[in-house]
Coordinates of C-alpha atoms in Angstrom, one line a residue:
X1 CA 4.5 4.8 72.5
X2 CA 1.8 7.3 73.8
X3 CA -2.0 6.8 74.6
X4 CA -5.0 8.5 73.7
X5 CA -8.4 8.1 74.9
X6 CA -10.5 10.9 72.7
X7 CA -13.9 10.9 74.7
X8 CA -13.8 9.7 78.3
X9 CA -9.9 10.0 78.8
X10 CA -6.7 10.8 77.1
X11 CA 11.9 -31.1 76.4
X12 CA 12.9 -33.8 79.4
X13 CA 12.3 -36.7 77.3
X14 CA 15.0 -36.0 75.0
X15 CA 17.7 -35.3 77.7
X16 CA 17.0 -38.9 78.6
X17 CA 17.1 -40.6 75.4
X18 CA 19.3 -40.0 72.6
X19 CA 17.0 -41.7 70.1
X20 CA 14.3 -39.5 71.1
X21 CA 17.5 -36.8 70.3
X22 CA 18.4 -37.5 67.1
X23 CA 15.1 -38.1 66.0
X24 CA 14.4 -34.4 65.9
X25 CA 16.3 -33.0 63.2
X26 CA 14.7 -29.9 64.6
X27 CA 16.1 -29.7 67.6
X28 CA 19.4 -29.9 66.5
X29 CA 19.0 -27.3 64.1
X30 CA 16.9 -24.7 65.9
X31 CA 14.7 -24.3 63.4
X32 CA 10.9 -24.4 64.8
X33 CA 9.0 -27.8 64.9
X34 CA 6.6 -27.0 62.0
X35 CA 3.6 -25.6 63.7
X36 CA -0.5 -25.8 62.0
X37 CA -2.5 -22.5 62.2
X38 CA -5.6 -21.4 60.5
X39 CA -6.4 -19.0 58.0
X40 CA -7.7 -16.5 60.6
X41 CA -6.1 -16.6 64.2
X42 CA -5.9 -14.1 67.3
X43 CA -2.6 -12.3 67.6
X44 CA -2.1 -9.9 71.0
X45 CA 0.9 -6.5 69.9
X46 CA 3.7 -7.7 72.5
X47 CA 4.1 -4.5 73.9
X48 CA 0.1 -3.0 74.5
X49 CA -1.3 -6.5 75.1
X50 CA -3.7 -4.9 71.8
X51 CA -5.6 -8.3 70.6
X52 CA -6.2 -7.7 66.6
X53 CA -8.0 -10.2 64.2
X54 CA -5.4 -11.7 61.7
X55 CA -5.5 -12.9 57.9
X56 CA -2.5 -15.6 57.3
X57 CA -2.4 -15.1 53.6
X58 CA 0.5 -17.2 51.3
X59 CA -0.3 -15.0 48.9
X60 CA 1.5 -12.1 50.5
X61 CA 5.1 -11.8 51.3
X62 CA 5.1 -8.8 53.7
X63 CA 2.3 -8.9 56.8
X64 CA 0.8 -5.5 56.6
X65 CA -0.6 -3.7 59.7
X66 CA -3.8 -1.4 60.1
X67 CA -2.8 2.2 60.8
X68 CA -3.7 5.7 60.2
X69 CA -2.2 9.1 60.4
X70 CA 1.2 8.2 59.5
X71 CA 4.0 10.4 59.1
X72 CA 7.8 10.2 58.8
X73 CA 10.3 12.0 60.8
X74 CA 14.1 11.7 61.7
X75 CA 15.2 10.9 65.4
X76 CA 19.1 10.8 65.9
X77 CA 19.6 10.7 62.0
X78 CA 17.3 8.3 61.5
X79 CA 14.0 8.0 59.7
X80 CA 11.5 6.6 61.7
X81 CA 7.4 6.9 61.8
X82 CA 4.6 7.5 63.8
X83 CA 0.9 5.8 63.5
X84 CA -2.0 5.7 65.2
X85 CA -4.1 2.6 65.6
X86 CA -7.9 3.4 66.3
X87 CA -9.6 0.5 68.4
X88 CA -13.0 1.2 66.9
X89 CA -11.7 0.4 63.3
X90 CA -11.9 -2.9 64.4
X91 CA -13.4 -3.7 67.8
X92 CA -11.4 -6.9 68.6
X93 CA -10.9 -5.7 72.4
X94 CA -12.3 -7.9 74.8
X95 CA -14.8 -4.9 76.7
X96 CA -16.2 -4.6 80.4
X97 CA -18.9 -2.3 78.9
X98 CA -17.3 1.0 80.5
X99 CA -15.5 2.2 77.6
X100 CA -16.0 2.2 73.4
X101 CA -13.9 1.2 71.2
X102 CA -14.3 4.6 69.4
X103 CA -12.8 6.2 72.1
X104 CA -9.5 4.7 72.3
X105 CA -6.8 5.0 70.0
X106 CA -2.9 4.1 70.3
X107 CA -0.1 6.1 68.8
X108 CA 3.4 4.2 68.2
X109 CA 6.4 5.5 67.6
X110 CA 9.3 3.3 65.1
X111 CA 11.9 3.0 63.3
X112 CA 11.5 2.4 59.8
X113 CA 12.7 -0.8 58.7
X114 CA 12.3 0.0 54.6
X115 CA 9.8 1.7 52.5
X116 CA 7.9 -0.3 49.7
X117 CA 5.8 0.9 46.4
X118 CA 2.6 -0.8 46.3
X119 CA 1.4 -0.7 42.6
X120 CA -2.5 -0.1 42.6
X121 CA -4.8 -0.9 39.7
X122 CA -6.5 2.0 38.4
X123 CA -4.8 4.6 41.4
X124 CA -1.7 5.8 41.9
X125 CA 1.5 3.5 43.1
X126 CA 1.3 3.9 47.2
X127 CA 4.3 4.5 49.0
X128 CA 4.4 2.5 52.5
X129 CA 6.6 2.4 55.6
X130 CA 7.8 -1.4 56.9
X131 CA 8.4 -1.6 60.7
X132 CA 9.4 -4.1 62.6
X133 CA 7.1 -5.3 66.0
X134 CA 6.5 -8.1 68.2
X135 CA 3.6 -10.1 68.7
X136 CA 2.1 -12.8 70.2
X137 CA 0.2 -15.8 68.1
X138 CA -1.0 -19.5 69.5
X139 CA 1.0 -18.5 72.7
X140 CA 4.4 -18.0 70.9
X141 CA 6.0 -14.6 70.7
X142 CA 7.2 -13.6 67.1
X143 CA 8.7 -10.8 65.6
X144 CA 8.7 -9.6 61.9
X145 CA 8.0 -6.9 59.2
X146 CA 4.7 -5.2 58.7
X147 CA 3.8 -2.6 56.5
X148 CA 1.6 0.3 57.2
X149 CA -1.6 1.2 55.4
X150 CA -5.3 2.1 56.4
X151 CA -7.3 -1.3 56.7
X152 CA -10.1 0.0 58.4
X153 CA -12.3 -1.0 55.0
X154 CA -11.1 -4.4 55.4
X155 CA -12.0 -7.6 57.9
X156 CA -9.0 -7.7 59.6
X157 CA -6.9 -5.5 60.6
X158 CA -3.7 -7.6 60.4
X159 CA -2.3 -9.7 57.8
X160 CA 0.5 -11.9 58.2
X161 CA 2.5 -12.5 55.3
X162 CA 5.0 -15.4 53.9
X163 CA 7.6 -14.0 55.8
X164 CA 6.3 -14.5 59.0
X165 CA 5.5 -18.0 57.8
X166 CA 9.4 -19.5 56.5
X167 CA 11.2 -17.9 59.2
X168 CA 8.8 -19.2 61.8
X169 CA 7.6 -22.8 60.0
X170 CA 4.2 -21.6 60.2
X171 CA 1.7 -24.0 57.8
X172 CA -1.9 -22.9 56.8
X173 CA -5.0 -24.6 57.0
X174 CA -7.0 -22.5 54.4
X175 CA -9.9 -24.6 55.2
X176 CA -10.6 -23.9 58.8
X177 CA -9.8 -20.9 61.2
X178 CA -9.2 -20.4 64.8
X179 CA -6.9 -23.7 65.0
X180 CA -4.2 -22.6 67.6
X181 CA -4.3 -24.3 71.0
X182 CA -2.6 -22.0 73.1
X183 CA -3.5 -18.0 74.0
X184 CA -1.9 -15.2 74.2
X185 CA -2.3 -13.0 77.3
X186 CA -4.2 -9.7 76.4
X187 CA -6.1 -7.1 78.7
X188 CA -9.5 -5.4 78.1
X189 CA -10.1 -2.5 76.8
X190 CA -10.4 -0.8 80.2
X191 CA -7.0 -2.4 81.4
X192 CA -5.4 -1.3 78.4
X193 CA -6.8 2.0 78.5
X194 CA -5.7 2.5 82.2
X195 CA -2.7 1.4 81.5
X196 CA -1.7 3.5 78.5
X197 CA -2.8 6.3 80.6
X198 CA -0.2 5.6 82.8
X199 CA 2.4 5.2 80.7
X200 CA 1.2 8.6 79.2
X201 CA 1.5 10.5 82.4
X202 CA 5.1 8.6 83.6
X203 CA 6.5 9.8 80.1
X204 CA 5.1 13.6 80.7
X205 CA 6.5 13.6 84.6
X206 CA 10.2 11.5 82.9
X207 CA 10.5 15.1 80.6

């Protein structure tokens, strides 16, 4: 992943009981305690510490992921895909008021997972490219599929999908939003700037 910056800068208890053991059917089959979120929740990208708005929509199998200028290419005979992620599509980065959002934008670089055909009414069928990446939500770390397409017209720039739900036991309040108890860490936008820049600079020297 590479960094541009366009304007300013490039459980005790049940050790000690056994009821308490064998009353969690959970435990023993490592499947996640069922866990409460609402329609709309904070989610922080594991690896930028990039903090994006997310819809939790059951009416979507695949969580889909805002991104723009993406473009297929091979990398040791495989396909992968590069994107770019503009911060002032959706200004959801906490700010310290020396940088805008408009002037920060994150490029990634991944394999692709699958490609999927999005039928559109009235337009053509859209072809889009699934990744895989990691994220962060009510202080858990998850992984799963996203797809890439331009939401920059929509409220959110994330939307987690049913897949995301069943493999992590996820339920949805679709009354209330904002429901998770824990955080995830995230930086502002001038930490995540600075440190993108960084990264930028150790990958040109690493060459």
């Amino acid at each position: 992943m590479r960094f541009i910056k366009t304007a300013a800068m490039v459980a005790a208890l049940s050790a000690l009981s056994p009821l308490a053991h064998a009353a969690d059917p959970d435990a023993e089959s490592g499947q996640r305690v069922p866990e409460t979120l609402g329609y709309v929740e904070w989610m922080v990208m594991q690896d930028t510490s990039l903090r994006l708005k997310a819809r939790l929509d059951t009416g979507a199998k695949t969580s889909s992921l805002h991104a723009v200028n993406i473009e297929a290419f091979e990398k040791d005979g495989e396909e992968w895909v590069n994107f770019q992620i503009p911060l002032g599509d959706h200004e959801d980065q906490p700010t310290e008021g020396e940088l805008d959002h408009e002037d920060v934008i994150l490029e990634f670089e991944r394999p692709v997972e699958r490609t999927v055909l999005i039928k559109r009414k009235g337009a053509p069928s859209q072809k889009r490219y699934v990744v895989v990446m990691d994220f962060c939500i009510a202080g858990t770390t998850h992984s799963t599929q996203f797809s890439l397409t331009d939401r920059s017209k929509f409220s959110y720039p994330a939307l987690l999908g049913r897949r995301f739900m069943s493999d992590d036991n996820i339920l949805i309040d679709s009354a209330d939003a904002f429901l998770a108890e824990r955080e995830c860490e995230y930086m502002t936008l001038e930490e995540l700037a600075k440190r993108h820049a960084d990264n930028l600079v150790e990958a040109v020297d690493a060459k």
